[in-house]
PDB file of C-alpha atoms in Angstrom:
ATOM      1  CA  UNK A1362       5.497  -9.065 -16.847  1.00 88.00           C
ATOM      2  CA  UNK A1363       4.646 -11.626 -13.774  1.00 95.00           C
ATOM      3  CA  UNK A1364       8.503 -12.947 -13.952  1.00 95.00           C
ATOM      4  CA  UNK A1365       9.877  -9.629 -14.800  1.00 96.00           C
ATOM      5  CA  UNK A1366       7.980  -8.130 -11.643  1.00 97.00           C
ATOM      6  CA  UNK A1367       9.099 -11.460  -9.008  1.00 97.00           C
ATOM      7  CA  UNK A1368      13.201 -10.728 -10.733  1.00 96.00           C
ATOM      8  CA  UNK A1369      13.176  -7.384  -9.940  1.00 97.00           C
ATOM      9  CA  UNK A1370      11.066  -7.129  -6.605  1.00 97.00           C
ATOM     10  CA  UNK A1371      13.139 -10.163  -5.317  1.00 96.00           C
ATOM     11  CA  UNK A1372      10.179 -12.371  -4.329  1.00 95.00           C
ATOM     12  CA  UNK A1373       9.604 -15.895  -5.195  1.00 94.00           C
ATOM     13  CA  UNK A1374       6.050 -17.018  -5.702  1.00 95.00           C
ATOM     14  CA  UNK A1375       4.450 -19.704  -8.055  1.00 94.00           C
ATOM     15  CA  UNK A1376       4.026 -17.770 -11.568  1.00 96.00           C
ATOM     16  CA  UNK A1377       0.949 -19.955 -12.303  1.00 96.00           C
ATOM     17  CA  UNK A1378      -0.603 -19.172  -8.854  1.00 96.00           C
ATOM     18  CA  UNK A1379      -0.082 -14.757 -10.113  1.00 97.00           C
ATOM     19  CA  UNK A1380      -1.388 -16.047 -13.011  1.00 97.00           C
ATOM     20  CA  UNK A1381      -5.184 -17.173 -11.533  1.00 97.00           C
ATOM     21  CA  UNK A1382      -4.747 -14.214  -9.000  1.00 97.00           C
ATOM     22  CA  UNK A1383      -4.818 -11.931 -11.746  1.00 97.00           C
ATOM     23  CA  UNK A1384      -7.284 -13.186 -13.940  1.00 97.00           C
ATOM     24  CA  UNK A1385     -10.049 -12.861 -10.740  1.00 97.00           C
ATOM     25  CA  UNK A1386      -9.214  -9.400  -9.907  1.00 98.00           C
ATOM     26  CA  UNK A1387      -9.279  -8.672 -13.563  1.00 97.00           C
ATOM     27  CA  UNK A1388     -12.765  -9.958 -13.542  1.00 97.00           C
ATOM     28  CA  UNK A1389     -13.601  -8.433 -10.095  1.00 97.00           C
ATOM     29  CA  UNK A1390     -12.504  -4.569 -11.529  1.00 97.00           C
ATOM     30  CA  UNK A1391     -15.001  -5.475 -14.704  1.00 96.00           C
ATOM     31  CA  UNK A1392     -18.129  -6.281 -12.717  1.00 96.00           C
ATOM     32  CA  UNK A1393     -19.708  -3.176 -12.198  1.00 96.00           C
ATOM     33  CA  UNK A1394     -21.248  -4.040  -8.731  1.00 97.00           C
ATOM     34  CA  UNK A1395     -18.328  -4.235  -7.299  1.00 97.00           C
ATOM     35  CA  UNK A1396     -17.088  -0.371  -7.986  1.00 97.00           C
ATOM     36  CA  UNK A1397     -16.119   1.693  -5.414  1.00 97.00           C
ATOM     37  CA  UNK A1398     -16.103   5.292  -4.979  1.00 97.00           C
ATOM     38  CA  UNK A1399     -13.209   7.548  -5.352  1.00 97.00           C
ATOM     39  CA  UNK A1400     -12.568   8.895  -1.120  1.00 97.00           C
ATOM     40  CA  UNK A1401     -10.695  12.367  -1.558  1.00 98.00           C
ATOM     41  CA  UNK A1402     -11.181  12.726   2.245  1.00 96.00           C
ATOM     42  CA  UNK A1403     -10.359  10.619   5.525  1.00 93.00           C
ATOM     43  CA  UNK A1404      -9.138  11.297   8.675  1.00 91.00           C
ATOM     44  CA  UNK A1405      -5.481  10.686  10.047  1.00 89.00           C
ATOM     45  CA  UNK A1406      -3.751  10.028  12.943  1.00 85.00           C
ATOM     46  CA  UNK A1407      -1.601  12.988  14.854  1.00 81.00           C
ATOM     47  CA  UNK A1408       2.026  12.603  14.808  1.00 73.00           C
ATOM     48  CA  UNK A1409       4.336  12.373  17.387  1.00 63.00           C
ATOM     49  CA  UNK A1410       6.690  15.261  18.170  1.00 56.00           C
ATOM     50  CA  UNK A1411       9.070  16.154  15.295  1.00 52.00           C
ATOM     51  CA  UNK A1412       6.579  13.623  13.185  1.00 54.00           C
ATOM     52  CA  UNK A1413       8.369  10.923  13.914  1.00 52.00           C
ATOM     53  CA  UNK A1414       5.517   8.698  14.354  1.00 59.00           C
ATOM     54  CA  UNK A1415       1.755   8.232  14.302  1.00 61.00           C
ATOM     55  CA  UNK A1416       0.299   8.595  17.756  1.00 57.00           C
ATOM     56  CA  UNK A1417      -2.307   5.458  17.048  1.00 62.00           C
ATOM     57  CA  UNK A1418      -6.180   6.322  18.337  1.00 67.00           C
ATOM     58  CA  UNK A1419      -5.379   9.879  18.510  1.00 76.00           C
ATOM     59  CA  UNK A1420      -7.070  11.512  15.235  1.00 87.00           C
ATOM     60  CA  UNK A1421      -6.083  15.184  13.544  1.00 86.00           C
ATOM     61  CA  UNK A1422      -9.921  17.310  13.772  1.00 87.00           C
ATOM     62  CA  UNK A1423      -9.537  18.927  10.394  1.00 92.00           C
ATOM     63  CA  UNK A1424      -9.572  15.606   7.148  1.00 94.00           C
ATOM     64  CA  UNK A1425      -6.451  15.072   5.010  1.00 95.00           C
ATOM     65  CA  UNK A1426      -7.443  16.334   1.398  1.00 97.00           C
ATOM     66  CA  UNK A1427      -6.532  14.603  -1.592  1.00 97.00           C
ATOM     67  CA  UNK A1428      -6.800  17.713  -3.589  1.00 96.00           C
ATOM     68  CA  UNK A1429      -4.464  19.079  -1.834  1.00 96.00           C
ATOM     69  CA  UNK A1430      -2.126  16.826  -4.042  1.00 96.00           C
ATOM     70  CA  UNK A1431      -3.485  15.711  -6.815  1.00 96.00           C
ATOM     71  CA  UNK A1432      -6.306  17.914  -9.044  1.00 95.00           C
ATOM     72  CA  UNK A1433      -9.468  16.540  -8.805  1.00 96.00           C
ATOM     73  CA  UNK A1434     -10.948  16.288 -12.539  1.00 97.00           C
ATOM     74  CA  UNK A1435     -12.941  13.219 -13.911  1.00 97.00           C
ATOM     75  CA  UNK A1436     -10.062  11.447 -14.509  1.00 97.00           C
ATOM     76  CA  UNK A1437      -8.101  11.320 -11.692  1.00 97.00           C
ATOM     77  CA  UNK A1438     -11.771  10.902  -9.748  1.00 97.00           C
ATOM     78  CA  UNK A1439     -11.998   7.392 -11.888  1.00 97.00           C
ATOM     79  CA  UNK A1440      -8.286   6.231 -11.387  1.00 97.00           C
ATOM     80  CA  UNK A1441      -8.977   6.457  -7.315  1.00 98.00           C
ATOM     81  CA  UNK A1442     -12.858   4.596  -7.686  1.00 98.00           C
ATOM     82  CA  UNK A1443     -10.216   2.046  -9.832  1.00 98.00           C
ATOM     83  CA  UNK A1444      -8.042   2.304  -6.965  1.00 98.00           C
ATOM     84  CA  UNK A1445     -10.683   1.677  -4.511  1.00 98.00           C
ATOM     85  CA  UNK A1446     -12.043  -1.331  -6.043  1.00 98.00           C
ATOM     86  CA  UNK A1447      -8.891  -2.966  -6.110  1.00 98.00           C
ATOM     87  CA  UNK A1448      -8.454  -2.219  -2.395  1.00 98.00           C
ATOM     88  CA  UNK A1449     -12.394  -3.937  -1.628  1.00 98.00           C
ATOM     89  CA  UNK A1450     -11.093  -6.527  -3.713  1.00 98.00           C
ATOM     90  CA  UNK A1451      -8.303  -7.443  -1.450  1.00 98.00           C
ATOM     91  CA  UNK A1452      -9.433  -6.765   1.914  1.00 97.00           C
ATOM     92  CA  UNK A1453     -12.632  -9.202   1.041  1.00 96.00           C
ATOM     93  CA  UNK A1454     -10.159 -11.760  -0.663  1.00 97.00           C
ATOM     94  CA  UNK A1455      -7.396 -12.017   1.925  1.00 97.00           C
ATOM     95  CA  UNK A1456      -9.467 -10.691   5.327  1.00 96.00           C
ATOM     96  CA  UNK A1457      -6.197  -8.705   5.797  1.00 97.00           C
ATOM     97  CA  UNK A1458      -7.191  -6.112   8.461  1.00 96.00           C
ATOM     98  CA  UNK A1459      -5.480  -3.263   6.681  1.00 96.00           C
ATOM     99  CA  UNK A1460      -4.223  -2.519   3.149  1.00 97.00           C
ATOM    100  CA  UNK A1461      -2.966   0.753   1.069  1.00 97.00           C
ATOM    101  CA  UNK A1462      -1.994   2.253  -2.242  1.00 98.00           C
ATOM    102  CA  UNK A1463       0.526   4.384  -2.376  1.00 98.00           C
ATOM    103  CA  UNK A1464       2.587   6.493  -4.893  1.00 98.00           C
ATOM    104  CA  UNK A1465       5.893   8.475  -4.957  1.00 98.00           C
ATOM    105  CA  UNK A1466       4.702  11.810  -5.150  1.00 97.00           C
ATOM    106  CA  UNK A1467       6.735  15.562  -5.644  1.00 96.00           C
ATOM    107  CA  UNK A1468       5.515  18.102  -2.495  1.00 94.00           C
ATOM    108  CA  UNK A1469       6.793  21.001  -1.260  1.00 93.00           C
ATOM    109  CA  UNK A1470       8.700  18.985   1.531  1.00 91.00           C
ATOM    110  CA  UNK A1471      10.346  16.878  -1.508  1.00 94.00           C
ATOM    111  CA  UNK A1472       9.598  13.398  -2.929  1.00 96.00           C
ATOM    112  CA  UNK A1473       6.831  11.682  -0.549  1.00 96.00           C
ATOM    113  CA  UNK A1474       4.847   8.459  -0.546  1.00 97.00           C
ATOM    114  CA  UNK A1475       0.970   9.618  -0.772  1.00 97.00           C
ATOM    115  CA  UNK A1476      -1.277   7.101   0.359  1.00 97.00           C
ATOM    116  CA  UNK A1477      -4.374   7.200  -2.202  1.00 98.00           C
ATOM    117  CA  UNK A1478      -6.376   4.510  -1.043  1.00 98.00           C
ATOM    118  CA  UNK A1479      -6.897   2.255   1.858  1.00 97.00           C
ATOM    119  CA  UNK A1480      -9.074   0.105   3.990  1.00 96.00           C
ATOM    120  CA  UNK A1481      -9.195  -0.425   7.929  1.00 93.00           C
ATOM    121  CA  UNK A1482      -7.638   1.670  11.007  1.00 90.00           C
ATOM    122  CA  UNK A1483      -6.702   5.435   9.673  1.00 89.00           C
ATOM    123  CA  UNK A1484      -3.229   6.288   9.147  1.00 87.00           C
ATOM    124  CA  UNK A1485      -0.413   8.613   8.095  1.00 88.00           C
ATOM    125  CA  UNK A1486      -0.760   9.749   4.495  1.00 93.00           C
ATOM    126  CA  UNK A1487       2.599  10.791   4.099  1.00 93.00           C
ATOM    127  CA  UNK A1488       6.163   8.978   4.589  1.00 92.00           C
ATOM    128  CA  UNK A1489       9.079  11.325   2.997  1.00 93.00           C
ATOM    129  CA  UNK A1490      11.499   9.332   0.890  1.00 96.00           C
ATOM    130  CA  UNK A1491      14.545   9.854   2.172  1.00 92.00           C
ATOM    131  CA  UNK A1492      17.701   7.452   3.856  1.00 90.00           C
ATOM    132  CA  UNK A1493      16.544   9.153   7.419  1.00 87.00           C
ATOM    133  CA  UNK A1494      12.971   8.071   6.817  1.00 85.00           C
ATOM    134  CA  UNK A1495      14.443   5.032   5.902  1.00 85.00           C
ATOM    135  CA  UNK A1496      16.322   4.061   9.041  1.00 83.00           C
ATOM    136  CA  UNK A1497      12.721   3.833  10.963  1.00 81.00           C
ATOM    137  CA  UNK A1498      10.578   2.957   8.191  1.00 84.00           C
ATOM    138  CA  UNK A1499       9.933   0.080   6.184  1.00 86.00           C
ATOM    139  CA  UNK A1500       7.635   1.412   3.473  1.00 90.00           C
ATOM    140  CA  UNK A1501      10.685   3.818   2.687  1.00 93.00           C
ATOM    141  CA  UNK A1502      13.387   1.137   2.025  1.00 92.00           C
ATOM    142  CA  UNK A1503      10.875  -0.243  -0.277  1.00 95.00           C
ATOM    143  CA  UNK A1504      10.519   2.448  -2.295  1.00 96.00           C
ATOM    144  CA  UNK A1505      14.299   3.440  -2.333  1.00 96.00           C
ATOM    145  CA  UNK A1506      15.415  -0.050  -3.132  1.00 96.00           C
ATOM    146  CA  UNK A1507      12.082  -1.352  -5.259  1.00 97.00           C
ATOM    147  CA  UNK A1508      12.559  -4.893  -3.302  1.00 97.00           C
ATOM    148  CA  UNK A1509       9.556  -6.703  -1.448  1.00 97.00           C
ATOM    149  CA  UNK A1510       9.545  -6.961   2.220  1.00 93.00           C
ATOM    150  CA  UNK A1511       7.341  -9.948   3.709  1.00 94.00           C
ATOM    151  CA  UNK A1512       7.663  -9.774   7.606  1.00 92.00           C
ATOM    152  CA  UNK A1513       5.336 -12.574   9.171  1.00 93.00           C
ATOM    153  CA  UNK A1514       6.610 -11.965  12.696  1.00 92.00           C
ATOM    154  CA  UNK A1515       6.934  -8.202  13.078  1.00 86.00           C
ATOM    155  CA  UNK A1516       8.191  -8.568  16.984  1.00 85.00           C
ATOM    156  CA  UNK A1517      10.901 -11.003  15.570  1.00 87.00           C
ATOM    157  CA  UNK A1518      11.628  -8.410  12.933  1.00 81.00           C
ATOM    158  CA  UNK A1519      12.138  -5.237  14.930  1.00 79.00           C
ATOM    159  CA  UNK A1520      13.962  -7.616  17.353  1.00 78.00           C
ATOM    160  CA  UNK A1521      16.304  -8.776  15.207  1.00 80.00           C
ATOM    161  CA  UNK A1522      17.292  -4.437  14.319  1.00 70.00           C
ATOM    162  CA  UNK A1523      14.824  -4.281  11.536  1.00 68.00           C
ATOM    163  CA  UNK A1524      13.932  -1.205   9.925  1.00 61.00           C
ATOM    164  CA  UNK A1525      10.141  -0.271  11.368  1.00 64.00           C
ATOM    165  CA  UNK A1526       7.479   2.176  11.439  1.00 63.00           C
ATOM    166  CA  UNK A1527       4.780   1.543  14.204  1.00 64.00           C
ATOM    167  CA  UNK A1528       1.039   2.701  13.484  1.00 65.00           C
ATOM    168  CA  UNK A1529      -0.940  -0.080  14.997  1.00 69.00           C
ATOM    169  CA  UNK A1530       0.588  -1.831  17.304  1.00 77.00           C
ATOM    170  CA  UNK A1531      -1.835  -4.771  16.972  1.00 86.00           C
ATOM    171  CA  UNK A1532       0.309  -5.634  13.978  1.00 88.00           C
ATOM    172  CA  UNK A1533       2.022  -8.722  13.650  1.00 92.00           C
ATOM    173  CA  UNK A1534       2.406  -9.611   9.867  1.00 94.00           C
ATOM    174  CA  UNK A1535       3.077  -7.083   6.816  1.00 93.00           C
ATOM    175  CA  UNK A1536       4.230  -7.298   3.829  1.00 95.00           C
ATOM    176  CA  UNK A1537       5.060  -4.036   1.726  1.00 96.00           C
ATOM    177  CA  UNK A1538       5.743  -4.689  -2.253  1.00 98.00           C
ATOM    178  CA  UNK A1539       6.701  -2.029  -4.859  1.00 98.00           C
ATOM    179  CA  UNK A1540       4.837  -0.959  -7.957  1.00 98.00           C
ATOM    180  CA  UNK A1541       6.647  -0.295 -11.312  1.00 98.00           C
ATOM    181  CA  UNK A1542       6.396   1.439 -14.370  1.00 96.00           C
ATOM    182  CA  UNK A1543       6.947   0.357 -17.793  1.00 94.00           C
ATOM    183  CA  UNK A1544      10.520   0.744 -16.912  1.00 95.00           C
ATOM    184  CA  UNK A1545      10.802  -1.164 -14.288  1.00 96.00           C
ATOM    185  CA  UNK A1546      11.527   1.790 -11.986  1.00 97.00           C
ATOM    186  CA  UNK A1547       9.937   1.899  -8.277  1.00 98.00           C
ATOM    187  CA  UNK A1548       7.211   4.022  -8.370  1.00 98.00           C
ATOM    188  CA  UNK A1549       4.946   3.561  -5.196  1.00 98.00           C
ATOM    189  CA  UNK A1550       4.387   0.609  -3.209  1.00 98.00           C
ATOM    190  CA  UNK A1551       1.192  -1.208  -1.391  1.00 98.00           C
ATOM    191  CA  UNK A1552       0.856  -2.433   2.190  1.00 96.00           C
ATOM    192  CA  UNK A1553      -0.461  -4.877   3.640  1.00 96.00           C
ATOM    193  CA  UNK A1554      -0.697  -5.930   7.920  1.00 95.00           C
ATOM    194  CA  UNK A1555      -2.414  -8.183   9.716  1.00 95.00           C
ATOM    195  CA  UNK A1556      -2.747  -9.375  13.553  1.00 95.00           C
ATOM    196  CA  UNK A1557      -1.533 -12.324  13.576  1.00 95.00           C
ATOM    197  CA  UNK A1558       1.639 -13.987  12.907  1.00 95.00           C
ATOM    198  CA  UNK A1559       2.770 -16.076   9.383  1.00 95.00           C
ATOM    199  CA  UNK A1560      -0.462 -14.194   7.391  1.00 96.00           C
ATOM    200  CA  UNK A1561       1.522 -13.800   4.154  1.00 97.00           C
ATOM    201  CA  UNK A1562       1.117 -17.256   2.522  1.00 97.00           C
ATOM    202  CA  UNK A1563       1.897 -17.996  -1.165  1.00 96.00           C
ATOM    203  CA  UNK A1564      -1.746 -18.041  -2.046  1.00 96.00           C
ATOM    204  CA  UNK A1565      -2.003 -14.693  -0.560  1.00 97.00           C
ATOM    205  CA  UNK A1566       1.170 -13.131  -1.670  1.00 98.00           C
ATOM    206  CA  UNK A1567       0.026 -13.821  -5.393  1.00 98.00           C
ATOM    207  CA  UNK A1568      -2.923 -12.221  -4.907  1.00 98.00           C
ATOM    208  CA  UNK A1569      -0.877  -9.146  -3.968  1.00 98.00           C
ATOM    209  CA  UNK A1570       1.798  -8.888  -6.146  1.00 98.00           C
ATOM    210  CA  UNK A1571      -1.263  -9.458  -9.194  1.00 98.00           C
ATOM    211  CA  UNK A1572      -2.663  -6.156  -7.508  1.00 98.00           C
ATOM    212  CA  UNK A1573       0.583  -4.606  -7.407  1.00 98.00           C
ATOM    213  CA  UNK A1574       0.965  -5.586 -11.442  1.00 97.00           C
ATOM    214  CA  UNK A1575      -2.287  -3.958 -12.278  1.00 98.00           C
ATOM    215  CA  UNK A1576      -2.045  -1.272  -9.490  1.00 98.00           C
ATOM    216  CA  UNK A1577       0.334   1.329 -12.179  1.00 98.00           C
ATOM    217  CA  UNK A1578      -2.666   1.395 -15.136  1.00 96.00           C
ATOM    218  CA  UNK A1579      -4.621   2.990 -12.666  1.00 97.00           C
ATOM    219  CA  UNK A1580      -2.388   5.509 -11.023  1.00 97.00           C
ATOM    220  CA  UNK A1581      -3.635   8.626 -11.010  1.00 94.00           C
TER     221      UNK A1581
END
């Protein structure tokens, strides 16, 4: 699955090195001090006019629901606490300063990315999938393309006519990877920023992409 996942998400990292990564989160998920709790609630940022973008420090008064999307039962209650774990595990792991889960998702407005879990500043929870989304957003050409983006100078990036979506602008690294099903079909992707330059090292990037590999059993 590890070589199967770096072929088709066009990233080059050290199999051995997903290898370890995976075996420690495995372990981490396991130990039951370290569960989370599902969050069908947090706050988000208002959008700029026509949504365009997030206007960053400016929060929406009423929550974003969860349950507005998915139905809350025991089930899908566990897959986000799974979720949730996963994220801990990462943000204590890597000291990235923010990281989320999402997943392609059907809504009224069409096919969306719906962020299910997170850690640090709040933030949009919903990009639409679609080529004018696309043009301004990196998260989007992830998911329409199912290839890995590592940027470790975003400046450089956006100078150089990259495709980018500004939320914090106190962000100087990401890297956004997809997440596959059994099929090898793009189904969501995480993301990861940080606020400094050249963050995504090898080490860290297999400790990703063994979150993104275990990420899809626990999809809700």
């Amino acid at each position: 699955m590890i070589s199967k996942y770096l072929t088709r998400a066009n990233v080059d990292i050290n199999v051995s090195q997903i290898e370890g990564a995976l075996s420690e989160l495995d372990s981490f998920i396991a130990e039951t001090a370290n569960k989370q709790e599902a969050v069908w609630s947090f706050m988000i940022p208002e959008l700029g006019e026509g949504g365009a973008c997030s206007l960053f420090g400016h929060l929406q008064e009423t929550p974003f629901e969860l349950e507005s999307y998915l139905v809350r039962s025991p089930q899908s209650d566990l897959c986000l606490s799974q979720l949730q774990t996963i994220v801990h595990y990462i943000q204590q792991r890597t000291n990235v300063d923010w990281f989320g889960i999402y997943q392609n998702t059907v809504t009224n407005d069409g096919l969306q990315l719906l962020k299910l879990s997170y850690c640090g500043a709040p933030s949009r929870p919903l990009f639409p999938v679609n080529d004018t989304f696309a043009a301004t957003s990196n998260n989007v050409q992830v998911v329409i393309s199912g290839l890995g983006r590592v940027i470790n100078n975003v400046q450089s990036y956006v100078e150089s006519g990259g495709e980018y979506y500004t939320c914090d602008p106190k962000v100087q690294s990401e890297s956004c990877l997809p997440l596959y099903d059994e099929h090898m079909q793009c189904i969501g992707i995480i993301d990861a920023e940080a606020f400094r330059n050249d963050f995504f090292t090898a080490e860290t990037l297999a400790i990703l992409i063994a979150a993104c590999i275990r990420i899809p059993h626990y999809l809700p």
